[in-house]
């Protein structure tokens, strides 16, 4: 961490600050220039309140030079994390295709879709049981019953399942779920993250609509700091000024995250764009950028889906997409 | 709601769509033009899935013409809501000044600050007990003990108190709290909102970092749809590309919300800017724009605050700010 | 165009508005509902001032249902535009790789880079002569001399050239340039666009940092309305809250523009990311998303480039990127 | 400037970098920590290419600790700049109210509005002659004839005039204009800025839709570096995700700019909001935040304005606004 002192700071003031910093077990190196004096703080700066330091009268600005996340940091864990779900692996060169309906609607529906996506090449089944909806008047999901139906579909197809949690109090309903998803709106629900950190279950952590990649890693750090390292990050579009798409897919997040962290990164083109016809090209782009997996919404009858039908592919469209993605993965080797 | 049909849609296709819409208890009016045919859907459209409708092959676009929020809508409740907290009222011409430390740190601290802000003109005491922090390594608040100390400070000063909830499971700790705050990161924690809707307590609902005003009102609607109408909205800065301030205070939100809804609107300039020296001018701007209250952080010793010291005022600075704000309120009458 | 009237509008007021609209040669269809009355305006609405209409006392809101751009609109020109530059074609299935240094620095440099990128598979040579720089103290380009050197490189390699114009008064220096580039900061320099519309030269029009796709097409429309239809659109990243990359590459813009317009779309991953190591994966993503071309910065010695060296590839890196891009293009057929 | 070196950098590599930096006339101070080594670069770093330095293999990151603008920097010119236009002064405690129509439409119109706004308290008359419009099909302004009519209105009322320039080639038409406005879309039209720097005329420089405050000051620096220090900065709203207002007025920009620079800052609430009913509260907020002036659109008949009628006040509304603003200015003393 770097603290830049204001012009006109006296020797005594500087010394006073240095003493305070040393008191926090930091080493301090001084660079004096004509316009500015710079203090380099060496040691564990994760606990230093940057903004408080920056607000001191003699301090002009403070800059962090090492990242505030440790366990998620590739610097300290250079090797790719591989998350294992049954026979399926994600990360470290292993790629997984996750598919299924936005919401579980009925036994017939989820089994039909699960069977179709398995045949089309999916390795993991997705399906929403608890649905975060902007409006209280919209369909809120089948809840516990939805999880039961997903488990039914797992029995029939053998596909491991992923579904979203919205609330700690429902955690035990997820005992047999293979991957627990944390949605974009809960990315900074810190109490939920801590609780998930105490399980050993794989967690798929979605980036919030307006969260930076560093904040995403800080949220992963919340889970890891409680002992759970099975985390899959998910880019699903960010909020920008553009209104042609529901969100703006930040495709460079895939490459940047691969530099910052050892955790695997998957992309959800369905929520990013909100339009089914944009899903195949965005899935292709994600594969080309090196994503470790893709999660897409597939419905047997998109026009009748209770939720997000607009962004769902038919099983046939998904099969085509999957083949294109596989060809692209070979092309980038 | 309006659906615009694509050129080349056949008579039969149009009729098919109209039948489907009528089946949903909607009346349909048709406007045929040279380039486009427009269907006007009349009736309760809150349950229509706009995106699904828009994804149908013959539909070019769908636009909502009435707001998806009802109970928060000024159109249906033209009169200002006044939220009453003990003797203090907010809204409908009543203005309240809310002040206190970011975090409760000790009995001595909270009582000292409470006494000082009361003397300086505050009507409500704020203080964080549960603290949402980006980093798992940062101070997370005194939790239940913090609420006890706030109640102690209330006993000493008579000021009603406001503090933030992060998690439904702690709700009963808030039994004696006067106003429950929902933080920006929890604005779309829908399960929490529903639970708070079942209480009758005043709720201060903060706008999320990247949430539109309509989304803020949809979250208020979640609370109201469960029966609690005591809601105070709070603008606290949004996330933009500018990095000089922590967030960008959207001052026009005050005026726009006053048009959209009957609920009172307060402004938090401390979190919006992150810098104590920007708090007084932004508080002044909020008062000039017609806010129903202002919430600011005040600490007896900002340089030693455990959290957000950089944005805290001293009691003396707060007293000056309060006087300026009162003068501005007279100036805009 | 749709105008939604406020509740309580009288018959006489509605009639008055209808008369005014008919006076503007618009047909008006009325849909009366319980809560709202909707007017459908049929005819040429490109000249109607939406915001003025929306500000009338009886009007609640106004929505456009047909696009304000005509000549760039795929609806009226379904066939892909193919821009021809010598033997090179862009659009309609034709793909071009554009490469070269950020700035022309010397005869030796530009000829060395031009020769290298040609060998590595580039079809068009890029190079900046007039350089828009944020700081007045930064290198501003070789200007006219830079164009001469580009023409020299064209003579040696046979590659057509593209370079940026900043100012109408320099237009005649571009007489022998093959493609004139309009930079992101000039996307809404309307006088410049009109002047370029009077030439017949291919124009590469970059999207502004914070411009919507519709605004990009309106700027294309400025050029086309003066008679020049040889326009190539370029996505180069937009400004968002994320700071890990210089800009956020909006990869979905490729697919969305292909729906909205018949004009070809190329992607510039160098300016979008600002970091050379992110260029190859983003170029791959652009190809996978269906871009009609890619424009990248290549320098024989990036560490010594006078401008934007950080984002330049070496010729060898570019050759690898080009091969990967070609493989991906085959994979998405 | 600070350069952070990667772990594992050898002594020889570090020395090589230091030699290179010294070669650029910079002093280098070294702070070695366990995880990172930090180089502090002392001297004139305005010419150092931060991104290039950051792209070197051994460099992890580079941070600027002193601002890249010099002449606009309050640090080097602590005293407020006062811009003098005839008898009117802006800055250093002097406040000016600028009012007039969006576009000049006719002699009758501009003289009627000019007379009305003078009576209501305006000190400067605004009016657009050259109009930057998103659509080529929209009214583009009366151009040179519009300037003639503004000069006519100046003769009648004595009010100095401000009008926008779009293009260097029209500069001589502005000979008798008192303040030349650079619009938001031209904030980074660097050739135009340089040319305006060669005049001695007061320039009102509007912030671009998506430009940071630092970029605004860099554009001011372009003008100042050519010798013209008569610059008034103007905040007019930035582009964000919120769609309720045309732009988001960044009210904190007023206070932040006053810290960063000695140049005066005015606010344009008309373009920021796009709706006349939001103009009075936003003007009040701007005055409360300490703006040095306010620029608003006033039209004698807003419903018939050829351009931006939706955001124009009537003369009576402006008179009320002006009185409120004056009362607020007294309240904040």
PDB file of C-alpha atoms in Angstrom, chain A residues 207-215 238-245 247-256 259-260 273 275 277-278 280-282 284-286 288-290 323-324 327-328 330-333, chain C residues 207-215 238-245 247-256 259-260 273 275 277-278 280-282 284-286 288-290 323-324 327-328 330-333:
ATOM      1  CA  UNK A 207     -21.215 -11.772 -10.612  1.00  0.00           C
ATOM      2  CA  UNK A 208     -23.551  -9.016  -9.491  1.00  0.00           C
ATOM      3  CA  UNK A 209     -25.040  -6.670 -12.053  1.00  0.00           C
ATOM      4  CA  UNK A 210     -22.767  -3.833 -11.092  1.00  0.00           C
ATOM      5  CA  UNK A 211     -19.927  -5.534  -9.328  1.00  0.00           C
ATOM      6  CA  UNK A 212     -16.300  -5.361 -10.287  1.00  0.00           C
ATOM      7  CA  UNK A 213     -14.223  -8.462 -10.757  1.00  0.00           C
ATOM      8  CA  UNK A 214     -12.345  -7.626  -7.577  1.00  0.00           C
ATOM      9  CA  UNK A 215     -15.605  -7.529  -5.631  1.00  0.00           C
ATOM     10  CA  UNK A 238     -23.294  -6.294 -16.280  1.00  0.00           C
ATOM     11  CA  UNK A 239     -25.503  -3.254 -16.228  1.00  0.00           C
ATOM     12  CA  UNK A 240     -24.494  -0.478 -18.600  1.00  0.00           C
ATOM     13  CA  UNK A 241     -26.166   2.380 -20.452  1.00  0.00           C
ATOM     14  CA  UNK A 242     -26.944   0.158 -23.486  1.00  0.00           C
ATOM     15  CA  UNK A 243     -30.562  -0.978 -23.643  1.00  0.00           C
ATOM     16  CA  UNK A 244     -30.558  -3.241 -26.724  1.00  0.00           C
ATOM     17  CA  UNK A 245     -29.633  -6.188 -24.528  1.00  0.00           C
ATOM     18  CA  UNK A 247     -27.243  -6.687 -19.759  1.00  0.00           C
ATOM     19  CA  UNK A 248     -23.864  -6.300 -21.413  1.00  0.00           C
ATOM     20  CA  UNK A 249     -21.910  -9.551 -21.477  1.00  0.00           C
ATOM     21  CA  UNK A 250     -18.406  -8.668 -20.263  1.00  0.00           C
ATOM     22  CA  UNK A 251     -16.565 -11.244 -22.287  1.00  0.00           C
ATOM     23  CA  UNK A 252     -13.129  -9.996 -21.223  1.00  0.00           C
ATOM     24  CA  UNK A 253     -14.023 -10.971 -17.654  1.00  0.00           C
ATOM     25  CA  UNK A 254     -13.201 -14.568 -18.634  1.00  0.00           C
ATOM     26  CA  UNK A 255      -9.604 -13.747 -19.517  1.00  0.00           C
ATOM     27  CA  UNK A 256      -9.083 -11.233 -16.741  1.00  0.00           C
ATOM     28  CA  UNK A 259      -5.227 -14.029 -14.623  1.00  0.00           C
ATOM     29  CA  UNK A 260      -6.457 -12.907 -11.217  1.00  0.00           C
ATOM     30  CA  UNK A 273     -28.621 -11.093 -23.286  1.00  0.00           C
ATOM     31  CA  UNK A 275     -32.897 -13.024 -26.007  1.00  0.00           C
ATOM     32  CA  UNK A 277     -31.333 -15.660 -30.668  1.00  0.00           C
ATOM     33  CA  UNK A 278     -28.288 -13.978 -29.093  1.00  0.00           C
ATOM     34  CA  UNK A 280     -25.638 -19.114 -29.612  1.00  0.00           C
ATOM     35  CA  UNK A 281     -23.222 -16.398 -30.784  1.00  0.00           C
ATOM     36  CA  UNK A 282     -22.470 -15.351 -27.200  1.00  0.00           C
ATOM     37  CA  UNK A 284     -19.507 -19.275 -29.075  1.00  0.00           C
ATOM     38  CA  UNK A 285     -17.707 -16.111 -27.991  1.00  0.00           C
ATOM     39  CA  UNK A 286     -17.411 -17.396 -24.427  1.00  0.00           C
ATOM     40  CA  UNK A 288     -13.474 -18.793 -27.863  1.00  0.00           C
ATOM     41  CA  UNK A 289     -12.425 -16.578 -24.954  1.00  0.00           C
ATOM     42  CA  UNK A 290     -11.508 -19.655 -22.952  1.00  0.00           C
ATOM     43  CA  UNK A 323     -21.640 -28.791 -31.381  1.00  0.00           C
ATOM     44  CA  UNK A 324     -20.485 -25.347 -32.387  1.00  0.00           C
ATOM     45  CA  UNK A 327     -15.677 -27.154 -32.572  1.00  0.00           C
ATOM     46  CA  UNK A 328     -14.544 -23.788 -31.226  1.00  0.00           C
ATOM     47  CA  UNK A 330     -10.816 -27.486 -30.674  1.00  0.00           C
ATOM     48  CA  UNK A 331     -10.034 -24.417 -32.746  1.00  0.00           C
ATOM     49  CA  UNK A 332      -8.468 -22.560 -29.824  1.00  0.00           C
ATOM     50  CA  UNK A 333      -6.233 -25.370 -28.603  1.00  0.00           C
TER      51      UNK A 333
ATOM     52  CA  UNK C 207     -18.696   3.489 -31.658  1.00  0.00           C
ATOM     53  CA  UNK C 208     -18.297   6.196 -29.033  1.00  0.00           C
ATOM     54  CA  UNK C 209     -17.298   5.254 -25.500  1.00  0.00           C
ATOM     55  CA  UNK C 210     -20.772   5.798 -24.150  1.00  0.00           C
ATOM     56  CA  UNK C 211     -22.928   5.619 -27.227  1.00  0.00           C
ATOM     57  CA  UNK C 212     -25.789   3.231 -27.757  1.00  0.00           C
ATOM     58  CA  UNK C 213     -26.008   1.097 -30.873  1.00  0.00           C
ATOM     59  CA  UNK C 214     -28.928   3.202 -32.016  1.00  0.00           C
ATOM     60  CA  UNK C 215     -26.809   6.347 -31.755  1.00  0.00           C
ATOM     61  CA  UNK C 238     -17.656   0.960 -23.977  1.00  0.00           C
ATOM     62  CA  UNK C 239     -17.175   2.759 -20.700  1.00  0.00           C
ATOM     63  CA  UNK C 240     -18.522   0.984 -17.639  1.00  0.00           C
ATOM     64  CA  UNK C 241     -17.809   0.866 -13.910  1.00  0.00           C
ATOM     65  CA  UNK C 242     -15.265  -1.955 -14.337  1.00  0.00           C
ATOM     66  CA  UNK C 243     -11.659  -0.802 -14.151  1.00  0.00           C
ATOM     67  CA  UNK C 244      -9.719  -4.017 -14.830  1.00  0.00           C
ATOM     68  CA  UNK C 245      -9.867  -3.290 -18.551  1.00  0.00           C
ATOM     69  CA  UNK C 247     -13.084  -0.370 -21.666  1.00  0.00           C
ATOM     70  CA  UNK C 248     -15.614  -3.194 -21.666  1.00  0.00           C
ATOM     71  CA  UNK C 249     -15.806  -4.956 -25.031  1.00  0.00           C
ATOM     72  CA  UNK C 250     -19.512  -5.237 -25.847  1.00  0.00           C
ATOM     73  CA  UNK C 251     -19.305  -8.467 -27.773  1.00  0.00           C
ATOM     74  CA  UNK C 252     -23.073  -8.758 -28.179  1.00  0.00           C
ATOM     75  CA  UNK C 253     -22.976  -5.555 -30.215  1.00  0.00           C
ATOM     76  CA  UNK C 254     -21.774  -7.675 -33.147  1.00  0.00           C
ATOM     77  CA  UNK C 255     -24.895  -9.828 -33.164  1.00  0.00           C
ATOM     78  CA  UNK C 256     -27.290  -7.037 -32.322  1.00  0.00           C
ATOM     79  CA  UNK C 259     -29.958  -7.643 -36.769  1.00  0.00           C
ATOM     80  CA  UNK C 260     -30.444  -3.878 -36.830  1.00  0.00           C
ATOM     81  CA  UNK C 273      -8.904  -3.914 -23.561  1.00  0.00           C
ATOM     82  CA  UNK C 275      -3.618  -4.854 -22.808  1.00  0.00           C
ATOM     83  CA  UNK C 277      -2.349 -10.241 -23.607  1.00  0.00           C
ATOM     84  CA  UNK C 278      -6.141  -9.795 -23.736  1.00  0.00           C
ATOM     85  CA  UNK C 280      -5.933 -12.750 -28.740  1.00  0.00           C
ATOM     86  CA  UNK C 281      -8.834 -14.131 -26.644  1.00  0.00           C
ATOM     87  CA  UNK C 282     -11.002 -11.113 -27.467  1.00  0.00           C
ATOM     88  CA  UNK C 284     -11.186 -15.058 -30.955  1.00  0.00           C
ATOM     89  CA  UNK C 285     -14.449 -14.106 -29.240  1.00  0.00           C
ATOM     90  CA  UNK C 286     -15.199 -11.514 -31.903  1.00  0.00           C
ATOM     91  CA  UNK C 288     -16.858 -16.562 -32.868  1.00  0.00           C
ATOM     92  CA  UNK C 289     -19.620 -13.969 -32.477  1.00  0.00           C
ATOM     93  CA  UNK C 290     -19.638 -13.444 -36.249  1.00  0.00           C
ATOM     94  CA  UNK C 323      -4.470 -18.526 -37.516  1.00  0.00           C
ATOM     95  CA  UNK C 324      -6.670 -19.027 -34.506  1.00  0.00           C
ATOM     96  CA  UNK C 327      -9.872 -21.766 -37.441  1.00  0.00           C
ATOM     97  CA  UNK C 328     -12.716 -20.266 -35.453  1.00  0.00           C
ATOM     98  CA  UNK C 330     -14.377 -22.404 -39.989  1.00  0.00           C
ATOM     99  CA  UNK C 331     -15.786 -23.727 -36.708  1.00  0.00           C
ATOM    100  CA  UNK C 332     -18.815 -21.435 -36.796  1.00  0.00           C
ATOM    101  CA  UNK C 333     -19.815 -22.108 -40.416  1.00  0.00           C
TER     102      UNK C 333
END
